[in-house]
mmCIF file of C-alpha atoms in Angstrom:
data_model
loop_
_atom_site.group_PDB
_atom_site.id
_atom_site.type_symbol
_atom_site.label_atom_id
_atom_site.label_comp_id
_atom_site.label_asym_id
_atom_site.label_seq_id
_atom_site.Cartn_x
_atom_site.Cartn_y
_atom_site.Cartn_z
ATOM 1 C CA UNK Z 28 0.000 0.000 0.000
ATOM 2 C CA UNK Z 29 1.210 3.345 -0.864
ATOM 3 C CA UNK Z 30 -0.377 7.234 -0.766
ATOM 4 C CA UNK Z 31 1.447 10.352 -2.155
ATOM 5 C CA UNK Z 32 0.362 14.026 -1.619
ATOM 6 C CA UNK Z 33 1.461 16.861 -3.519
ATOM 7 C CA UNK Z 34 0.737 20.366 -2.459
ATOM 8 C CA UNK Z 35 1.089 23.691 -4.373
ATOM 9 C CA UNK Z 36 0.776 27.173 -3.108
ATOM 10 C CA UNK Z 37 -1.044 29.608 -5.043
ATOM 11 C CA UNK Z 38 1.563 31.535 -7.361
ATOM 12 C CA UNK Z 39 1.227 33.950 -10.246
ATOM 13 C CA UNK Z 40 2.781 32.614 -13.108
ATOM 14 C CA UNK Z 41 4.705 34.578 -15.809
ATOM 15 C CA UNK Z 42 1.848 35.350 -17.760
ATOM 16 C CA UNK Z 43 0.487 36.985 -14.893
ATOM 17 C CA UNK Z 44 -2.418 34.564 -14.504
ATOM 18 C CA UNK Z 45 -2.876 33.539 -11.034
ATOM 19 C CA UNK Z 46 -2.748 29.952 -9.576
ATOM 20 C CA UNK Z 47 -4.937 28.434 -7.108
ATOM 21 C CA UNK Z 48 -3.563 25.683 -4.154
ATOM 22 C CA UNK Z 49 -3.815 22.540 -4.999
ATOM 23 C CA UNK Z 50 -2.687 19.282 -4.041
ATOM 24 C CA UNK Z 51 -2.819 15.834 -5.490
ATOM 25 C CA UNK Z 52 -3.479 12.498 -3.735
ATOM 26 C CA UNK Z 53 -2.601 9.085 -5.113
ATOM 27 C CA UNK Z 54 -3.525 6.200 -2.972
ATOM 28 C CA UNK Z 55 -2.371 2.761 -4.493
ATOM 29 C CA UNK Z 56 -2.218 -0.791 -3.710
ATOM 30 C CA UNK Z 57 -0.420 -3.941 -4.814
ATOM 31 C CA UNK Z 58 -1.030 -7.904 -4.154
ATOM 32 C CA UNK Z 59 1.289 -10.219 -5.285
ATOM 33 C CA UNK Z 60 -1.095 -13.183 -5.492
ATOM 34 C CA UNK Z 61 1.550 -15.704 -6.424
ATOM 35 C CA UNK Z 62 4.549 -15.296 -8.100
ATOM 36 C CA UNK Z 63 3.487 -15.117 -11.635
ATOM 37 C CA UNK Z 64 0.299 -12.805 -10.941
ATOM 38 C CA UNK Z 65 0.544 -9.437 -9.637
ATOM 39 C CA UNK Z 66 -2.941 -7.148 -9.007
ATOM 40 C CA UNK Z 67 -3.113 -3.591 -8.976
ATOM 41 C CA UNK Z 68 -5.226 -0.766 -7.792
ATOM 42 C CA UNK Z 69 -4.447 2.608 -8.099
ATOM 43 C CA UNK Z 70 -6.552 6.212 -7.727
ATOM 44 C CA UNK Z 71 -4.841 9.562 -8.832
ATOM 45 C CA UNK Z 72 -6.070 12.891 -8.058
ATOM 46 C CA UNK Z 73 -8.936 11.678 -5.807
ATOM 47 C CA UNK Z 74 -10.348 14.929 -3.987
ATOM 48 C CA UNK Z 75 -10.039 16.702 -7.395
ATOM 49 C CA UNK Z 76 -7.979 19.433 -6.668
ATOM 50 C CA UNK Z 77 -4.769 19.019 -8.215
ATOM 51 C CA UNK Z 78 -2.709 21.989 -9.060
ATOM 52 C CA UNK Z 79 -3.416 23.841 -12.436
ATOM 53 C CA UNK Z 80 -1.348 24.887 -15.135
ATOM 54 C CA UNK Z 81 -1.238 28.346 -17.107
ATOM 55 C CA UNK Z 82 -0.307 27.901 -20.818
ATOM 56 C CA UNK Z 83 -1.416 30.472 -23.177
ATOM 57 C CA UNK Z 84 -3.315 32.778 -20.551
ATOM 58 C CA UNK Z 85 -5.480 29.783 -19.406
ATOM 59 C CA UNK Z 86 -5.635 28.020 -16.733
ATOM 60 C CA UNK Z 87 -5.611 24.025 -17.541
ATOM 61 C CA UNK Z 88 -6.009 21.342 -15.030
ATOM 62 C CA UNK Z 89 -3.526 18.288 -15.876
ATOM 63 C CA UNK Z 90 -5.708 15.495 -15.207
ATOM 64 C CA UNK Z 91 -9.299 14.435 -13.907
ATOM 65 C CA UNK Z 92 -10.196 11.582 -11.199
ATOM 66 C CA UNK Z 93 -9.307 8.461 -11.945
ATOM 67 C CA UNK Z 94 -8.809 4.766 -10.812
ATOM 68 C CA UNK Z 95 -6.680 2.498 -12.438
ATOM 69 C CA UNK Z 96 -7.170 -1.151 -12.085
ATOM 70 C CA UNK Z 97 -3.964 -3.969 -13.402
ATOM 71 C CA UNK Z 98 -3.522 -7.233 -13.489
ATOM 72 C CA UNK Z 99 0.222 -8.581 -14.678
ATOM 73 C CA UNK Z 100 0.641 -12.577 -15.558
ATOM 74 C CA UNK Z 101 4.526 -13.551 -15.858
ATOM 75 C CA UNK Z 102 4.637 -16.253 -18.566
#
């Protein structure tokens, strides 16, 4: 089992356009359920606030919610 959080003060970038906080949270597990299957489970960004990015005088965010699910067979 792992978690990571990323936080980011507000900042005004060099366009002048001014960034919100945000942070990121990524909560992920992994269960090796012999030695030739591996199962994972990962969620990125789960409260929705990750950090935004200014290109061109707008404000983008990165990337939305998501949950990844993977299963890996060794043959």
């Amino acid at each position: 089992i792992y978690n990571e959080l990323i936080y980011r003060s507000s900042y005004v970038g060099i366009d002048g356009i001014k960034i919100d906080t945000g942070y990121d949270y990524t909560l992920g597990a992994i269960y090796h359920y012999n030695k030739k299957l591996t199962l994972k489970a990962k969620g990125e960004n789960l409260f929705d606030r990750a950090s935004q990015i200014g290109i061109n005088g707008l404000k983008i965010a990165p990337y939305d919610r998501r949950a990844i699910f993977t299963m890996e067979y060794v043959f």
